Coordinates of C-alpha atoms and ligand atoms in Angstrom, one line a residue:
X1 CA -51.1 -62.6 -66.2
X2 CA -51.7 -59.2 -67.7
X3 CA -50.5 -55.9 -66.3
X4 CA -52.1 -53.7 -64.0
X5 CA -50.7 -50.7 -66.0
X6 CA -48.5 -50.5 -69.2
X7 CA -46.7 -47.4 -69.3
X8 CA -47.3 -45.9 -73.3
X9 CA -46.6 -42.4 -74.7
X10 CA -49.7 -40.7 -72.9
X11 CA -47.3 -40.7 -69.9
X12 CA -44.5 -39.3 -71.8
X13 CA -43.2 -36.2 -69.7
X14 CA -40.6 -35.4 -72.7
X15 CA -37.6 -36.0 -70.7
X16 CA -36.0 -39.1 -70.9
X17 CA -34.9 -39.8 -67.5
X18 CA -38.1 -38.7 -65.8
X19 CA -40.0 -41.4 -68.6
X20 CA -37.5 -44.1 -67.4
X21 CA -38.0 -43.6 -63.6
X22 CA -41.9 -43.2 -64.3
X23 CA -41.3 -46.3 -66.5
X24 CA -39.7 -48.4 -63.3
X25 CA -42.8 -47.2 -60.9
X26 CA -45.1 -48.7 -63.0
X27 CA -43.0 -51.9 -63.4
X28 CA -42.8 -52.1 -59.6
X29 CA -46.8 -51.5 -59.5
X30 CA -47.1 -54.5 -61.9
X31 CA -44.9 -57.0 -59.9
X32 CA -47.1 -55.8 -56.8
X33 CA -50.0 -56.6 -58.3
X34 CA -48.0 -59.7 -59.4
X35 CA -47.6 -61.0 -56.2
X36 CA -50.9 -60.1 -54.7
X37 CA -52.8 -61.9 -57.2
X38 CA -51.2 -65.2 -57.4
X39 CA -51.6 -65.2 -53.4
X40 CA -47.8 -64.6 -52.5
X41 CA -46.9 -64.7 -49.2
X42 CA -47.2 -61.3 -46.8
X43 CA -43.3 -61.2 -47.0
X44 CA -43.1 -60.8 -50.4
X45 CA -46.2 -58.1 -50.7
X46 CA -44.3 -56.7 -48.0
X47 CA -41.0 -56.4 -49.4
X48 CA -42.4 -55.1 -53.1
X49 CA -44.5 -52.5 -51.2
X50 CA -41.7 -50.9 -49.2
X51 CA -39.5 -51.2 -53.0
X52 CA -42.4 -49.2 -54.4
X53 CA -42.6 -46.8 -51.5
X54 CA -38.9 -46.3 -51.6
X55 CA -38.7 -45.8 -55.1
X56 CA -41.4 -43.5 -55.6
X57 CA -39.8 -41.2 -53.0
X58 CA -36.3 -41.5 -54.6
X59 CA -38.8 -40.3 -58.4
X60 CA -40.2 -37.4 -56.1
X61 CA -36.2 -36.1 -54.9
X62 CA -35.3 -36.0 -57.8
X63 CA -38.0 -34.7 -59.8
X64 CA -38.0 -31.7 -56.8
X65 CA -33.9 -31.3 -57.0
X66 CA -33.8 -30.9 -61.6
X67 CA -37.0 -28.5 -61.0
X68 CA -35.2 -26.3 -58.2
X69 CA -32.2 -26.4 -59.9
X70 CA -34.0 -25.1 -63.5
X71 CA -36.0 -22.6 -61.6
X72 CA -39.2 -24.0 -62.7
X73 CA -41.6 -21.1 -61.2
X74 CA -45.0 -23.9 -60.0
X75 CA -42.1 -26.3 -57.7
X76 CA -44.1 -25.3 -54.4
X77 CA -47.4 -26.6 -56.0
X78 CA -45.4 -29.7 -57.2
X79 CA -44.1 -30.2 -53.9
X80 CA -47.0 -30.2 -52.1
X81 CA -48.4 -32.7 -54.2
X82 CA -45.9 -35.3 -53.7
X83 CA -45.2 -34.4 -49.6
X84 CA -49.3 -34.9 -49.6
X85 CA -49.2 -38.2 -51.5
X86 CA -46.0 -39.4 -49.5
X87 CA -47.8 -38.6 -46.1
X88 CA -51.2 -40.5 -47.2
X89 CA -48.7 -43.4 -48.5
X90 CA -47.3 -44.1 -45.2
X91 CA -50.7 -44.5 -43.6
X92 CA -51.6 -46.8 -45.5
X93 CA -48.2 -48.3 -44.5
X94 CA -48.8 -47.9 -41.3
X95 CA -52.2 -50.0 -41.6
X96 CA -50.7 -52.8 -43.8
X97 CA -47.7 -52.8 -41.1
X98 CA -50.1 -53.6 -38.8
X99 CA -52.1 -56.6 -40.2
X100 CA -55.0 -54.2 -41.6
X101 CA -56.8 -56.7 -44.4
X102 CA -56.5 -55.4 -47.7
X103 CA -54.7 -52.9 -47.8
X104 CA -51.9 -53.4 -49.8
X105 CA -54.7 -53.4 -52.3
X106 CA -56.5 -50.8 -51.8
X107 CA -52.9 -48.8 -51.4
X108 CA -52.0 -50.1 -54.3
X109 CA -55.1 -49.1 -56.3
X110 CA -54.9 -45.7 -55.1
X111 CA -51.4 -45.3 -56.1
X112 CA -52.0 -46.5 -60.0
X113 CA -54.5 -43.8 -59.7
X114 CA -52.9 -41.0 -58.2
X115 CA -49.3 -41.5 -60.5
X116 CA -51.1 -42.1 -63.6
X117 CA -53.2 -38.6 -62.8
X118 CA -50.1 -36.6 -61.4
X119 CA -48.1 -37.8 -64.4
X120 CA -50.6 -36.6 -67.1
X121 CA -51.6 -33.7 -65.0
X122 CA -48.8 -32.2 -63.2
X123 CA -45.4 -34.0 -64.2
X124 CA -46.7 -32.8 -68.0
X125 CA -46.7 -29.5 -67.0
X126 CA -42.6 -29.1 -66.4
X127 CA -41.9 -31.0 -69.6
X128 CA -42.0 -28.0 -72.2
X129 CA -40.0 -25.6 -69.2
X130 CA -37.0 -28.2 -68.7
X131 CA -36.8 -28.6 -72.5
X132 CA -36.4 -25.3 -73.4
X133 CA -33.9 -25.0 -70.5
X134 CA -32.1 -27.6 -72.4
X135 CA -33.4 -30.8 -70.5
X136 CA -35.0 -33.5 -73.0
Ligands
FE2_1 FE1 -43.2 -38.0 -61.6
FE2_2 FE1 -44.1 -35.2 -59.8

């Protein structure tokens, strides 16, 4: 089956740990995908969704914690971002939890989306700041 998304140097952020955890998130989006499509059971969509949801707030710490700690001067803006995305996330969690039909879809559409934008948008932005601070 192919990938939903394949993570290629467009994405690169120019910091090798951030690439690697942006790397996993995608991977993660894939097996989702994975099991939706061959028609796994809830469980399994379940337990890959909270992985993904778990994960992506782990990326979003620690994104947050190497900014603050390098000073970068645009963190609030970041912030807000991902506090907006995580809030919308667990609605859609929220609905799935519930029994909603097709959501972990639509969730899951909406998240390729929004990472692959934020990545090449706003993660892009810190990648020239940490580097000359000495973070590659
Ligand atoms: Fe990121
Ligand atoms: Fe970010």
């Amino acid at each position: 089956m192919s990938s939903l998304i394949t993570w290629n140097d467009s994405y690169s952020v120019k910091v090798g740990s951030f690439d690697k955890q942006h790397q996993r998130l995608f991977d993660i989006m894939n097996r989702l995908h994975e099991a939706m499509g061959v028609g796994k059971g809830q469980t399994q969509i379940k337990t890959v969704l909270q992985e993904l949801i778990d994960y992506t707030t782990t990326h979003f710490a620690s994104e947050e914690a190497m900014l603050e700690k390098q000073g970068y001067p645009s963190l609030a803006a970041h912030k807000a971002e991902h506090k907006a995305l995580l809030e919308k996330v667990q609605a859609y969690q929220k609905d799935f939890l519930a029994g909603k039909a097709g959501i972990a879809s639509s969730l899951l559409q909406f998240l390729v989306e929004w990472l692959k934008r934020h990545i090449q948008q706003t993660d892009k932005k810190y990648g020239q700041f940490l580097n000359d601070h000495g973070v590659h």
